[in-house]
mmCIF file of C-alpha atoms in Angstrom:
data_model
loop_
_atom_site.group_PDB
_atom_site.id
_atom_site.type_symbol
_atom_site.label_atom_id
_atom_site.label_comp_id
_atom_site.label_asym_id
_atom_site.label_seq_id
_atom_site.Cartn_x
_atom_site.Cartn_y
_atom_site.Cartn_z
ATOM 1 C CA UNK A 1 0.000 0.000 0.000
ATOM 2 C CA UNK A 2 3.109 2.406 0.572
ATOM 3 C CA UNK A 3 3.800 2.613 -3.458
ATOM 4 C CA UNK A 4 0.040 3.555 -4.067
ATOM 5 C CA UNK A 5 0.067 6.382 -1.228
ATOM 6 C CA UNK A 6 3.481 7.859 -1.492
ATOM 7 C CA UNK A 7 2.964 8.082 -5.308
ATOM 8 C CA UNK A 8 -0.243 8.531 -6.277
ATOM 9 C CA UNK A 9 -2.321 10.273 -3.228
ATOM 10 C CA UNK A 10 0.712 12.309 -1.078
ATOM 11 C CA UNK A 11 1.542 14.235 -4.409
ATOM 12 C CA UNK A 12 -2.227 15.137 -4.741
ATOM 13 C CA UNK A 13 -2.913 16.100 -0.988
ATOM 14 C CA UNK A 14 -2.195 19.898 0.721
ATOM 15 C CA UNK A 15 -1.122 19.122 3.977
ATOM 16 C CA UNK A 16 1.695 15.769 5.595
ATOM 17 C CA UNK A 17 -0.770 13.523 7.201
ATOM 18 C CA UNK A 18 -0.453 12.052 10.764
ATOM 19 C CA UNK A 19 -2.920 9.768 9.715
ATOM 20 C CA UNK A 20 -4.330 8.666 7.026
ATOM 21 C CA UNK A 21 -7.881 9.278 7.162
ATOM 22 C CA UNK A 22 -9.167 7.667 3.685
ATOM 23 C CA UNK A 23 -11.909 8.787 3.460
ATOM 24 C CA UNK A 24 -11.049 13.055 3.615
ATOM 25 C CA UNK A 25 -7.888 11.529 1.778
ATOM 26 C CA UNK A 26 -9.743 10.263 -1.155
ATOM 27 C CA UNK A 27 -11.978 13.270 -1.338
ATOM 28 C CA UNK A 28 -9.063 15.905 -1.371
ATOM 29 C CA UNK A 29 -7.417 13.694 -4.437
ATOM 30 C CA UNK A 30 -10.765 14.095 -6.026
ATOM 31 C CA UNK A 31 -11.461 17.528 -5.854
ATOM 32 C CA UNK A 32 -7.559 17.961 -7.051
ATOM 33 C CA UNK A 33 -8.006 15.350 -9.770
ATOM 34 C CA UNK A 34 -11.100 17.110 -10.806
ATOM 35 C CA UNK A 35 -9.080 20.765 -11.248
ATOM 36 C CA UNK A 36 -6.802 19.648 -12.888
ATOM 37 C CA UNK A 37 -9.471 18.436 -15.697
ATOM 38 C CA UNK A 38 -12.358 16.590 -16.680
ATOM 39 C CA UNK A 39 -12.024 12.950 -15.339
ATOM 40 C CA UNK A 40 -14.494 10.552 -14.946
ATOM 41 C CA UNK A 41 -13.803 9.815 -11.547
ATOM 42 C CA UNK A 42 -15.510 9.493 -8.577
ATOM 43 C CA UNK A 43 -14.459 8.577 -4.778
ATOM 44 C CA UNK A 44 -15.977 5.590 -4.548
ATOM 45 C CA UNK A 45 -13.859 4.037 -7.324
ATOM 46 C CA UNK A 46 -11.305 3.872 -5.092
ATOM 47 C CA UNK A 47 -12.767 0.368 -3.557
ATOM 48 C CA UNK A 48 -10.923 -1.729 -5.905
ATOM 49 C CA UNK A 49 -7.475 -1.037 -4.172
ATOM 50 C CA UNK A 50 -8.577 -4.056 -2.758
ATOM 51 C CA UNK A 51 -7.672 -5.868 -5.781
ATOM 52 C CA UNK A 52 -5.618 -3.546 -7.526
ATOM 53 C CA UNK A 53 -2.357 -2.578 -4.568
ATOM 54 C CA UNK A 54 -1.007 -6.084 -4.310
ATOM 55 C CA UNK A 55 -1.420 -7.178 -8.116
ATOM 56 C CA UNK A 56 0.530 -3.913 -9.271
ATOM 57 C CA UNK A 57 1.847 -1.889 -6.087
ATOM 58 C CA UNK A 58 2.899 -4.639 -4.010
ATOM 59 C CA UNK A 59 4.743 -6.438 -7.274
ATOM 60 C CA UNK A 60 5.783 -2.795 -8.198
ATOM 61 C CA UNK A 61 4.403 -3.215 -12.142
ATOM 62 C CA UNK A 62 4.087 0.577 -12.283
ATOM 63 C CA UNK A 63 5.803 -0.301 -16.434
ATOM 64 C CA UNK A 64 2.072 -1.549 -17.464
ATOM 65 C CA UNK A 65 0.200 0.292 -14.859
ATOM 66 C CA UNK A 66 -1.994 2.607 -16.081
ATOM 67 C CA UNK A 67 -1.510 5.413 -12.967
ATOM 68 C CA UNK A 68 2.219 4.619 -13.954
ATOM 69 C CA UNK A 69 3.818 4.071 -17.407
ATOM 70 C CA UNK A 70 0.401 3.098 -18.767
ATOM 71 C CA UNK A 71 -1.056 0.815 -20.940
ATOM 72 C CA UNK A 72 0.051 0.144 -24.113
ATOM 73 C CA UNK A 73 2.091 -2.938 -23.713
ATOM 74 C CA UNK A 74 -1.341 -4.597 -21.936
ATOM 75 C CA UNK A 75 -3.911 -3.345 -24.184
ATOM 76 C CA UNK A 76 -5.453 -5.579 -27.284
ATOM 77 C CA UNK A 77 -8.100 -3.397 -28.362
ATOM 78 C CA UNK A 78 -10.046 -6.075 -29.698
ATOM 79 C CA UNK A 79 -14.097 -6.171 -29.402
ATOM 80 C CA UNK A 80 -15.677 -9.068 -27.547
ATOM 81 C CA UNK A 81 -12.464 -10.452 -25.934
ATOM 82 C CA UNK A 82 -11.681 -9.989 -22.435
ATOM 83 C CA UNK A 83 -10.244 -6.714 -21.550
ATOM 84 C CA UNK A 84 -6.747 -7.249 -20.142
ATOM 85 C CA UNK A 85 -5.715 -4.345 -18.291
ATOM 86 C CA UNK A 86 -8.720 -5.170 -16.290
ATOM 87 C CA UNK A 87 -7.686 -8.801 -15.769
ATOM 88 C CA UNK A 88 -4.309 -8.120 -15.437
ATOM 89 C CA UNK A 89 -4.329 -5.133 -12.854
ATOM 90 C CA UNK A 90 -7.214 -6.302 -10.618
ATOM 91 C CA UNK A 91 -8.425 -9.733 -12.049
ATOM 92 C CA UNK A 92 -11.643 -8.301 -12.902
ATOM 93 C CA UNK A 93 -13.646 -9.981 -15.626
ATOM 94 C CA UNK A 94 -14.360 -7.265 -18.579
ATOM 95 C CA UNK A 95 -15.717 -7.625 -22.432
ATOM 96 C CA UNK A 96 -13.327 -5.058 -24.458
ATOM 97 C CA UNK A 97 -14.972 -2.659 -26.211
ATOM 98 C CA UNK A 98 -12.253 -0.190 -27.750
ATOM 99 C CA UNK A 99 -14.821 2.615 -28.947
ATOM 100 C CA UNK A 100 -16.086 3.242 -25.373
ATOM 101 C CA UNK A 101 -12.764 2.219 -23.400
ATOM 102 C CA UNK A 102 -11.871 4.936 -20.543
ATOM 103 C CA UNK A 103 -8.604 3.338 -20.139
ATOM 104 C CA UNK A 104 -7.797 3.358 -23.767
ATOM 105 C CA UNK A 105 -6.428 7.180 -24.295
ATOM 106 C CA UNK A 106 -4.673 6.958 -21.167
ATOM 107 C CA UNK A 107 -5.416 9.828 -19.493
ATOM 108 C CA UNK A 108 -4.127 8.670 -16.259
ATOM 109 C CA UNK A 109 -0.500 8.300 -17.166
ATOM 110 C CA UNK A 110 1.813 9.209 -15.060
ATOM 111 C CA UNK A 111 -0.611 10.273 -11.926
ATOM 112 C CA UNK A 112 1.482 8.055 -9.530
ATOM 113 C CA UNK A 113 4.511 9.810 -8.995
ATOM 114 C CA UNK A 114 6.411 6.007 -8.138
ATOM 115 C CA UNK A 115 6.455 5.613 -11.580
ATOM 116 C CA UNK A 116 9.129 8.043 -11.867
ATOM 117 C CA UNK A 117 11.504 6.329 -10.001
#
């Protein structure tokens, strides 16, 4: 969980935390994200850290992550096939569908500042 919140919420968040109060966290990175420019996003996404921190944090795949280097080596873009950045970053079961894909222009690149390491 350290990779995920030193790189992708403390760069986001105003003030050093004590604690880390997810909740107010996740907001604050919200309203930031949401400045910065039109993301669809919303706090309650956040729930599949769950899944997603030890498939790419904890294994440190920030290459093929798509808060990190992003997607490109993972993504198929094929209609009707299992999507595989969802399978491979949270084991999520997804149909691909390349002409509505939010992951697919990568807007997210690069958020996490671990990546840069």
């Amino acid at each position: 969980m350290s990779i995920f919140r030193e790189g992708l919420f403390k760069p986001y968040i105003e003030n050093e935390r004590k604690t880390w109060d997810m909740p107010r966290t996740i907001r604050e990175i919200y309203n930031h994200i949401n400045k910065i420019g039109s993301i669809s996003f919303y706090p309650e996404q956040l729930d599949v850290t769950f899944d997603f921190v030890p498939r790419m944090c904890q294994r440190e795949m920030c290459a093929v992550c798509f808060f990190g280097g992003g997607i490109k080596k993972v993504c198929h873009e094929k209609e009707g096939l299992l999507c595989p950045v969802v399978i491979y970053s949270c084991g999520y079961k997804h149909l691909c569908d390349p002409y509505n894909c939010e992951f697919r222009n990568d807007s997210v690149r690069r958020f996490c500042k671990s990546s840069f390491k």
